[in-house]
Coordinates of C-alpha atoms and ligand atoms in Angstrom, one line a residue:
Chain A
X25 CA -78.4 58.8 -3.8
X26 CA -79.7 56.4 -6.5
X27 CA -78.9 52.6 -7.2
X28 CA -75.5 51.9 -8.5
X29 CA -75.4 50.9 -12.1
X30 CA -72.8 48.1 -11.0
X31 CA -71.0 48.4 -14.3
X32 CA -67.2 47.1 -14.8
X33 CA -64.5 49.1 -16.5
X34 CA -63.0 47.7 -19.6
X35 CA -59.2 46.6 -18.6
X36 CA -57.2 49.3 -19.9
X37 CA -55.2 48.5 -22.9
X38 CA -51.5 48.5 -22.8
X39 CA -48.9 48.4 -25.9
X40 CA -48.5 45.1 -27.6
X41 CA -44.7 46.0 -27.1
X42 CA -41.7 44.9 -29.3
X43 CA -42.0 41.2 -28.6
X44 CA -45.4 40.8 -29.6
X45 CA -44.5 38.0 -31.8
X46 CA -43.6 35.7 -29.1
X47 CA -46.9 35.5 -27.6
X48 CA -49.2 35.8 -31.2
X49 CA -46.8 34.3 -33.7
X50 CA -44.3 32.1 -32.0
X51 CA -43.4 29.9 -34.9
X52 CA -42.7 33.3 -36.8
X53 CA -40.2 34.4 -34.0
X54 CA -38.5 31.0 -34.0
X55 CA -40.1 29.8 -30.8
X56 CA -40.9 26.3 -32.4
X57 CA -42.4 23.3 -30.9
X58 CA -45.0 25.0 -28.5
X59 CA -47.7 25.2 -31.1
X60 CA -48.2 23.2 -34.2
X61 CA -48.5 26.6 -36.2
X62 CA -49.1 30.1 -35.9
X63 CA -53.0 30.8 -35.2
X64 CA -54.4 32.9 -38.1
X65 CA -51.7 32.1 -40.5
X66 CA -54.1 30.6 -42.8
X67 CA -57.7 31.7 -43.7
X68 CA -58.8 29.6 -46.6
X69 CA -58.3 25.8 -47.6
X70 CA -58.8 24.0 -51.3
X71 CA -62.5 23.8 -50.7
X72 CA -63.0 27.7 -49.9
X73 CA -65.9 29.3 -51.9
X74 CA -65.2 32.8 -53.6
X75 CA -62.7 34.4 -55.6
X76 CA -59.1 34.3 -54.0
X77 CA -57.1 37.4 -53.5
X78 CA -53.9 38.4 -51.7
X79 CA -54.2 41.6 -49.5
X80 CA -50.6 43.0 -49.2
X81 CA -49.3 46.1 -47.7
X82 CA -47.3 47.8 -44.9
X83 CA -47.9 50.1 -41.8
X84 CA -46.0 53.2 -42.2
X85 CA -45.0 55.5 -39.3
X86 CA -45.1 59.4 -39.4
X87 CA -41.8 59.6 -41.2
X88 CA -43.2 57.3 -43.8
X89 CA -40.9 54.3 -42.5
X90 CA -42.8 50.9 -42.4
X91 CA -43.1 49.2 -39.2
X92 CA -41.2 46.1 -38.9
X93 CA -42.3 45.0 -35.6
X94 CA -46.3 45.1 -36.1
X95 CA -49.0 42.9 -36.1
X96 CA -51.7 43.0 -38.1
X97 CA -55.2 41.0 -38.0
X98 CA -58.0 41.2 -40.2
X99 CA -61.6 40.1 -39.8
X100 CA -64.2 39.5 -42.8
X101 CA -67.3 38.1 -44.2
X102 CA -67.0 35.1 -46.6
X103 CA -67.9 35.5 -50.2
X104 CA -71.5 35.4 -49.7
X105 CA -71.4 38.2 -47.0
X106 CA -71.6 35.9 -43.9
X107 CA -69.3 36.0 -40.7
X108 CA -68.1 32.8 -39.5
X109 CA -68.9 33.6 -35.9
X110 CA -71.6 32.5 -33.4
X111 CA -73.3 35.9 -33.5
X112 CA -73.9 35.6 -37.3
X113 CA -77.8 35.0 -37.1
X114 CA -78.4 35.2 -40.8
X115 CA -77.0 32.0 -42.1
X116 CA -74.1 29.7 -41.9
X117 CA -70.8 31.0 -43.1
X118 CA -68.5 28.8 -45.5
X119 CA -67.0 26.3 -43.0
X120 CA -63.8 26.4 -45.1
X121 CA -63.2 30.0 -44.3
X122 CA -62.4 31.2 -41.1
X123 CA -62.7 35.1 -41.8
X124 CA -59.8 35.8 -39.4
X125 CA -56.1 36.2 -40.3
X126 CA -53.2 37.4 -38.5
X127 CA -49.7 38.3 -39.8
X128 CA -46.5 39.9 -38.4
X129 CA -44.9 42.5 -40.6
X130 CA -41.9 41.1 -42.3
X131 CA -38.9 42.0 -39.9
X132 CA -37.0 43.4 -43.2
X133 CA -39.5 45.0 -45.6
X134 CA -42.6 45.5 -43.0
X135 CA -44.8 43.9 -45.4
X136 CA -47.6 41.8 -44.5
X137 CA -49.8 39.3 -46.7
X138 CA -53.1 37.7 -46.4
X139 CA -54.3 35.0 -48.5
X140 CA -57.9 35.2 -48.5
X141 CA -61.3 35.7 -50.6
X142 CA -62.8 38.9 -51.5
X143 CA -65.7 39.3 -48.9
X144 CA -69.5 39.8 -50.1
X145 CA -71.5 42.6 -48.8
X146 CA -72.9 42.7 -45.3
X147 CA -76.0 44.9 -44.2
X148 CA -75.3 48.0 -42.2
X149 CA -77.7 48.5 -39.3
X150 CA -80.4 49.8 -41.1
X151 CA -80.4 47.2 -43.9
X152 CA -78.6 49.1 -46.6
X153 CA -75.7 47.1 -47.8
X154 CA -72.3 48.0 -46.7
X155 CA -69.7 47.8 -49.6
X156 CA -67.4 44.7 -49.4
X157 CA -65.0 45.5 -46.6
X158 CA -62.1 43.9 -44.4
X159 CA -61.6 45.0 -40.8
X160 CA -58.2 45.6 -39.8
X161 CA -56.7 45.9 -36.4
X162 CA -53.2 46.7 -36.2
X163 CA -50.8 46.7 -32.9
X164 CA -47.4 47.4 -32.1
X165 CA -44.7 48.9 -30.0
X166 CA -45.6 52.4 -29.6
X167 CA -49.3 52.0 -30.2
X168 CA -50.8 52.1 -26.9
X169 CA -54.4 50.8 -27.9
X170 CA -55.1 48.5 -31.0
X171 CA -56.1 50.7 -34.1
X172 CA -59.4 49.6 -35.8
X173 CA -59.8 50.6 -39.5
X174 CA -61.5 49.1 -42.9
X175 CA -60.3 48.1 -45.9
X176 CA -62.5 48.8 -48.8
X177 CA -61.8 47.9 -52.6
X178 CA -60.7 49.9 -55.3
X179 CA -62.9 48.0 -58.1
X180 CA -66.1 48.6 -56.3
X181 CA -66.7 52.2 -57.0
X182 CA -70.5 51.8 -57.1
X183 CA -70.9 50.0 -54.0
X184 CA -68.4 52.2 -52.3
X185 CA -70.4 55.4 -53.1
X186 CA -73.3 53.9 -51.3
X187 CA -71.4 52.7 -48.4
X188 CA -73.0 54.0 -45.2
X189 CA -70.0 54.0 -43.2
X190 CA -67.6 55.6 -45.7
X191 CA -70.5 58.3 -46.3
X192 CA -69.8 59.3 -42.5
X193 CA -66.3 60.4 -43.5
X194 CA -66.7 64.5 -43.4
X195 CA -63.3 65.1 -45.1
X196 CA -63.8 63.3 -48.4
X197 CA -60.2 63.7 -49.2
X198 CA -59.2 61.1 -46.6
X199 CA -61.8 58.8 -48.2
X200 CA -58.9 57.1 -50.4
X201 CA -57.2 56.1 -47.2
X202 CA -59.5 53.0 -46.7
X203 CA -59.5 52.0 -50.2
X204 CA -57.1 49.2 -51.5
X205 CA -55.5 49.6 -54.8
X206 CA -56.1 46.5 -57.2
X207 CA -52.9 44.9 -58.1
X208 CA -51.9 41.7 -60.0
X209 CA -53.6 38.8 -57.9
X210 CA -55.3 40.8 -55.2
X211 CA -55.0 44.3 -53.6
X212 CA -52.5 46.5 -52.0
X213 CA -53.4 48.4 -48.8
X214 CA -50.9 50.7 -47.0
X215 CA -52.1 51.9 -43.6
X216 CA -50.5 55.3 -42.6
X217 CA -50.5 55.9 -38.7
X218 CA -49.8 59.8 -39.2
X219 CA -49.4 62.7 -41.9
X220 CA -51.0 63.7 -44.9
X221 CA -52.2 60.2 -45.7
X222 CA -53.2 59.4 -42.2
X223 CA -55.4 56.4 -42.5
X224 CA -58.9 57.1 -41.0
X225 CA -59.3 55.0 -37.6
X226 CA -62.4 54.0 -36.3
X227 CA -63.7 54.5 -32.4
X228 CA -66.1 51.7 -33.0
Chain B
X21 CA -62.2 27.4 -35.9
X22 CA -65.2 26.0 -34.3
X23 CA -68.2 27.0 -32.2
X24 CA -66.5 25.1 -29.2
X25 CA -68.3 25.1 -26.0
X26 CA -70.1 28.3 -26.0
X27 CA -72.5 27.5 -23.4
X28 CA -76.1 27.0 -24.0
X29 CA -76.7 30.7 -23.6
X30 CA -78.5 32.4 -26.6
X31 CA -75.8 33.8 -29.2
X32 CA -75.3 37.7 -28.2
X33 CA -75.8 39.9 -31.0
X34 CA -76.1 43.3 -29.2
X35 CA -73.5 46.2 -30.1
X36 CA -70.8 46.5 -27.7
X37 CA -70.6 49.7 -24.9
X38 CA -68.7 52.3 -26.2
X39 CA -65.0 52.3 -25.2
X40 CA -64.2 54.9 -22.6
X41 CA -61.1 56.6 -24.4
X42 CA -60.2 58.7 -21.1
X43 CA -59.6 55.5 -19.1
X44 CA -57.5 53.9 -21.9
X45 CA -54.3 55.6 -22.7
X46 CA -54.2 58.3 -25.3
X47 CA -52.5 57.4 -28.8
X48 CA -49.9 60.4 -28.4
X49 CA -47.7 60.0 -25.1
X50 CA -44.4 61.4 -25.5
X51 CA -42.8 60.1 -22.4
X52 CA -43.1 56.8 -24.0
X53 CA -41.0 58.0 -27.2
X54 CA -42.2 55.2 -29.6
X55 CA -45.6 56.6 -29.4
X56 CA -44.6 59.9 -31.1
X57 CA -44.4 58.7 -34.6
X58 CA -47.0 56.0 -34.2
X59 CA -49.7 57.9 -32.8
X60 CA -52.7 58.9 -35.2
X61 CA -53.0 62.4 -34.8
X62 CA -56.6 63.0 -36.3
X63 CA -59.9 62.3 -34.6
X64 CA -61.3 58.7 -34.7
X65 CA -64.4 58.1 -36.6
X66 CA -67.0 57.2 -34.2
X67 CA -69.4 55.1 -35.4
X68 CA -71.9 52.5 -33.8
X69 CA -70.8 48.9 -34.3
X70 CA -72.1 47.0 -37.1
X71 CA -72.2 43.2 -37.9
X72 CA -68.4 43.6 -38.7
X73 CA -67.8 44.4 -35.2
X74 CA -70.4 42.5 -33.4
X75 CA -69.1 39.4 -34.8
X76 CA -66.0 37.8 -34.2
X77 CA -63.8 34.8 -34.5
X78 CA -64.3 32.2 -31.8
X79 CA -61.8 29.2 -31.1
X80 CA -62.4 25.8 -30.1
X81 CA -60.6 24.0 -27.1
X82 CA -59.4 21.6 -29.9
X83 CA -56.7 24.1 -30.9
X84 CA -55.0 23.7 -27.4
X85 CA -52.2 21.4 -26.4
X86 CA -52.0 19.8 -22.9
X87 CA -49.1 22.1 -22.0
X88 CA -50.2 25.3 -23.8
X89 CA -51.0 27.0 -20.4
X90 CA -47.9 25.7 -18.5
X91 CA -45.0 28.0 -19.5
X92 CA -42.7 26.3 -17.0
X93 CA -42.9 23.2 -19.2
X94 CA -44.3 24.0 -22.6
X95 CA -40.8 24.7 -24.0
X96 CA -38.6 22.8 -21.7
X97 CA -36.8 19.4 -22.5
X98 CA -38.6 16.3 -21.1
X99 CA -38.0 16.2 -17.5
X100 CA -36.7 19.6 -17.1
X101 CA -38.4 23.0 -16.2
X102 CA -38.1 26.7 -16.4
X103 CA -36.0 28.6 -13.7
X104 CA -37.5 31.2 -11.5
X105 CA -40.0 31.6 -8.9
X106 CA -43.2 29.1 -9.8
X107 CA -46.4 31.2 -10.0
X108 CA -50.2 30.1 -10.9
X109 CA -52.0 33.2 -12.6
X110 CA -55.5 32.7 -12.5
X111 CA -59.0 34.7 -12.8
X112 CA -61.9 35.2 -15.0
X113 CA -62.4 37.1 -18.2
X114 CA -65.8 39.3 -17.6
X115 CA -67.5 41.7 -19.5
X116 CA -68.5 45.3 -18.2
X117 CA -71.9 43.9 -17.0
X118 CA -69.8 41.7 -14.4
X119 CA -70.8 38.5 -16.4
X120 CA -68.1 35.8 -17.3
X121 CA -67.1 35.4 -20.9
X122 CA -66.8 31.7 -21.7
X123 CA -64.9 30.5 -24.7
X124 CA -62.5 33.6 -24.7
X125 CA -58.9 32.9 -26.1
X126 CA -56.1 34.2 -24.1
X127 CA -52.7 34.5 -25.2
X128 CA -49.7 35.1 -23.2
X129 CA -46.2 36.2 -23.2
X130 CA -43.4 37.3 -20.9
X131 CA -39.7 37.6 -20.3
X132 CA -37.8 35.0 -18.2
X133 CA -37.1 35.1 -14.6
X134 CA -33.9 37.1 -15.5
X135 CA -35.8 39.9 -17.6
X136 CA -34.8 38.4 -21.0
X137 CA -37.1 37.5 -23.8
X138 CA -36.5 35.0 -26.4
X139 CA -36.5 37.2 -29.5
X140 CA -33.8 38.0 -32.0
X141 CA -34.1 41.8 -31.6
X142 CA -33.7 41.7 -27.8
X143 CA -30.3 42.0 -26.3
X144 CA -30.2 42.4 -22.7
X145 CA -27.6 40.7 -21.0
X146 CA -29.4 38.3 -18.7
X147 CA -29.2 34.9 -20.1
X148 CA -31.8 32.9 -22.0
X149 CA -33.3 30.0 -19.8
X150 CA -32.9 27.0 -22.2
X151 CA -36.3 25.5 -20.7
X152 CA -38.2 28.7 -21.3
X153 CA -40.0 29.6 -24.6
X154 CA -42.3 32.7 -22.9
X155 CA -45.6 32.1 -24.7
X156 CA -48.9 30.3 -23.5
X157 CA -52.5 30.4 -24.3
X158 CA -55.8 28.8 -22.9
X159 CA -59.5 29.3 -23.3
X160 CA -61.9 30.1 -20.7
X161 CA -64.4 28.0 -19.2
X162 CA -68.1 28.1 -18.8
X163 CA -67.8 30.8 -16.2
X164 CA -65.0 32.8 -18.1
X165 CA -62.4 31.2 -15.7
X166 CA -58.9 30.6 -16.6
X167 CA -55.8 29.5 -15.1
X168 CA -52.0 29.4 -16.2
X169 CA -48.8 28.3 -14.7
X170 CA -45.5 30.2 -15.4
X171 CA -42.3 31.5 -13.5
X172 CA -42.4 35.2 -12.5
X173 CA -40.7 37.4 -15.1
X174 CA -38.0 39.5 -14.3
X175 CA -38.1 43.4 -14.5
X176 CA -35.8 44.8 -17.7
X177 CA -34.3 47.7 -18.9
X178 CA -35.4 49.2 -22.2
X179 CA -34.3 51.9 -24.6
X180 CA -36.5 54.9 -23.9
X181 CA -35.0 57.3 -21.2
X182 CA -31.6 56.7 -20.1
X183 CA -32.5 54.5 -17.2
X184 CA -36.0 53.1 -17.9
X185 CA -37.1 49.8 -16.6
X186 CA -40.4 47.8 -17.1
X187 CA -41.9 46.5 -13.8
X188 CA -42.2 42.5 -14.1
X189 CA -45.5 42.1 -16.3
X190 CA -47.1 39.5 -18.4
X191 CA -48.7 40.4 -21.9
X192 CA -52.4 39.1 -22.5
X193 CA -54.0 39.2 -25.8
X194 CA -57.7 38.6 -25.5
X195 CA -60.6 37.6 -27.7
X196 CA -64.1 37.9 -26.6
X197 CA -67.0 37.1 -28.8
X198 CA -67.1 40.1 -31.0
X199 CA -64.2 41.7 -32.8
X200 CA -64.6 45.1 -31.2
X201 CA -63.8 43.4 -27.9
X202 CA -60.4 42.7 -29.1
X203 CA -57.7 43.6 -26.4
X204 CA -54.2 43.5 -25.5
X205 CA -52.9 44.5 -22.2
X206 CA -50.3 43.8 -19.3
X207 CA -50.6 42.2 -15.9
X208 CA -48.5 43.5 -13.1
X209 CA -47.6 42.4 -9.9
X210 CA -49.0 43.5 -6.5
X211 CA -46.3 45.5 -4.4
X212 CA -44.0 46.1 -7.4
X213 CA -42.1 49.2 -6.8
X214 CA -41.3 49.6 -10.2
X215 CA -45.1 50.0 -11.6
X216 CA -45.3 53.8 -10.9
X217 CA -42.0 54.5 -12.4
X218 CA -42.8 53.0 -15.8
X219 CA -43.7 55.3 -19.1
X220 CA -45.8 52.7 -20.3
X221 CA -47.7 52.1 -17.2
X222 CA -48.0 56.1 -17.2
X223 CA -49.8 56.3 -20.6
X224 CA -52.8 55.2 -18.2
X225 CA -54.2 58.5 -16.6
X226 CA -56.5 56.9 -14.0
X227 CA -54.7 55.4 -11.0
X228 CA -58.0 53.0 -10.7
X229 CA -57.3 51.6 -14.4
X230 CA -53.4 50.7 -13.2
X231 CA -55.1 49.1 -10.1
X232 CA -57.2 47.1 -12.4
X233 CA -54.0 45.6 -14.3
X234 CA -52.3 44.9 -11.0
X235 CA -52.8 41.0 -9.8
X236 CA -53.4 40.5 -6.3
X237 CA -51.2 37.8 -4.5
X238 CA -53.7 35.0 -3.5
X239 CA -52.0 33.0 -0.6
X240 CA -55.1 31.1 -0.2
X241 CA -54.8 29.7 -4.2
X242 CA -51.1 29.0 -3.8
X243 CA -50.0 25.1 -4.2
X244 CA -48.2 24.7 -0.8
X245 CA -44.6 23.9 -1.3
X246 CA -44.9 24.4 -5.2
X247 CA -46.3 27.8 -6.4
X248 CA -47.6 31.0 -5.1
X249 CA -50.8 32.4 -6.7
X250 CA -51.7 35.8 -8.3
X251 CA -55.4 36.6 -9.3
X252 CA -55.7 38.4 -12.4
X253 CA -59.4 39.2 -13.8
X254 CA -59.7 40.8 -17.2
X255 CA -62.9 43.0 -18.2
X256 CA -63.9 43.1 -21.9
X257 CA -66.6 45.6 -23.3
X258 CA -69.9 44.5 -22.4
X259 CA -72.7 44.3 -25.0
X260 CA -75.9 46.1 -24.8
X261 CA -79.2 44.3 -24.7
X262 CA -80.9 43.4 -28.0
X263 CA -84.3 43.1 -26.2
X264 CA -85.6 46.1 -27.7
X265 CA -83.3 47.1 -30.1
X266 CA -84.2 48.8 -33.2
X267 CA -83.2 46.7 -36.0
X268 CA -84.6 45.5 -39.2
X269 CA -85.1 41.9 -39.7
X270 CA -82.3 40.0 -40.9
X271 CA -79.7 42.0 -39.0
Ligands
FE2_21 FE1 -42.8 43.1 -21.9

């Protein structure tokens, strides 16, 4: 026998279900008066530094149908590459930028939309700079454990080419699934849960 | 967003323990039919955490309203309250090392006592309760403790098999201190015979993991002549110690 490690097990995930909006975006689901506004609905204010962008997209199932009941959260660095988090030791992030957004996909079109700023570069664990990116987390009915992925920027070819995380993708044909297309006013990023264009999801 | 009351502990900057993907449900669980077309089929890309996952948003107590953790009253008309068995749910948010997680945002949602959700896509014949909205939230204290008050939700039928029912449950969404800890799960109630019948519960393989999601009746925490109590602890991923971590300056 040896001494026990006394580790607890993480609580097992369960699907967010079809009514996730009640809990996470109650005003969106017309439960008004409980909270003044839905958390994560606004990431910026008029003092936020950096280039304003909108990130739009959809989450598509194995038939190519957009999910109309998904919930998407994003987490990103500010324009200088700093996170608004107590675990950020490199400096103080822009106090006018939360870095975190939450959006229910539209109940008709399935579109999500985030008004944010383009993030700066953040160092990888060995000090090399990662390319600008936004972390995505997707939950919905039928998704048993939240899906993590990243969005990179289609107009950052040089930075993307030296990104240490993108470099880990063995099947290079899948790399474009993580790269958002520049469009008027921002970027477009569709997430494919299955199929030929299945997005690279992370165990991270 | 603010630093809130994150205790005087040193900020934690280590990577999180790897997730046990055998303990969590798999993505593809065909007896839960909606998972069939919504489950990634390719292998996940495994990576050690970077700053993008080690950091995460933290929420200050200033976002909370006085009734946010009281579902019996937070949607009710003045002087009225939600209908159903009154319960307190309390517990702690811990990490895998057993340490309390202070400042964790918990958001919860549930059906009313009849098993009906207040949602436009919900068509169950059980009636809405005009005094019950079904959402609440709180932030854990210095020890990771939390408490909420609600009515016990009813079981409800759902379109999957011809006669599938959800056990009574409360949905929980949890933010720890790092985005890699982000978790959504469900709380079940001790003694509910519907638990082992549920296709969504059965997405979890290990009976011990299901027990860990099943809150215990705690008569010693009841409010006599008012509410029964259930204890529900939640465990988030733990962090590796950074004491001897091989990290470059500036990371
Ligand atoms: Fe539910």
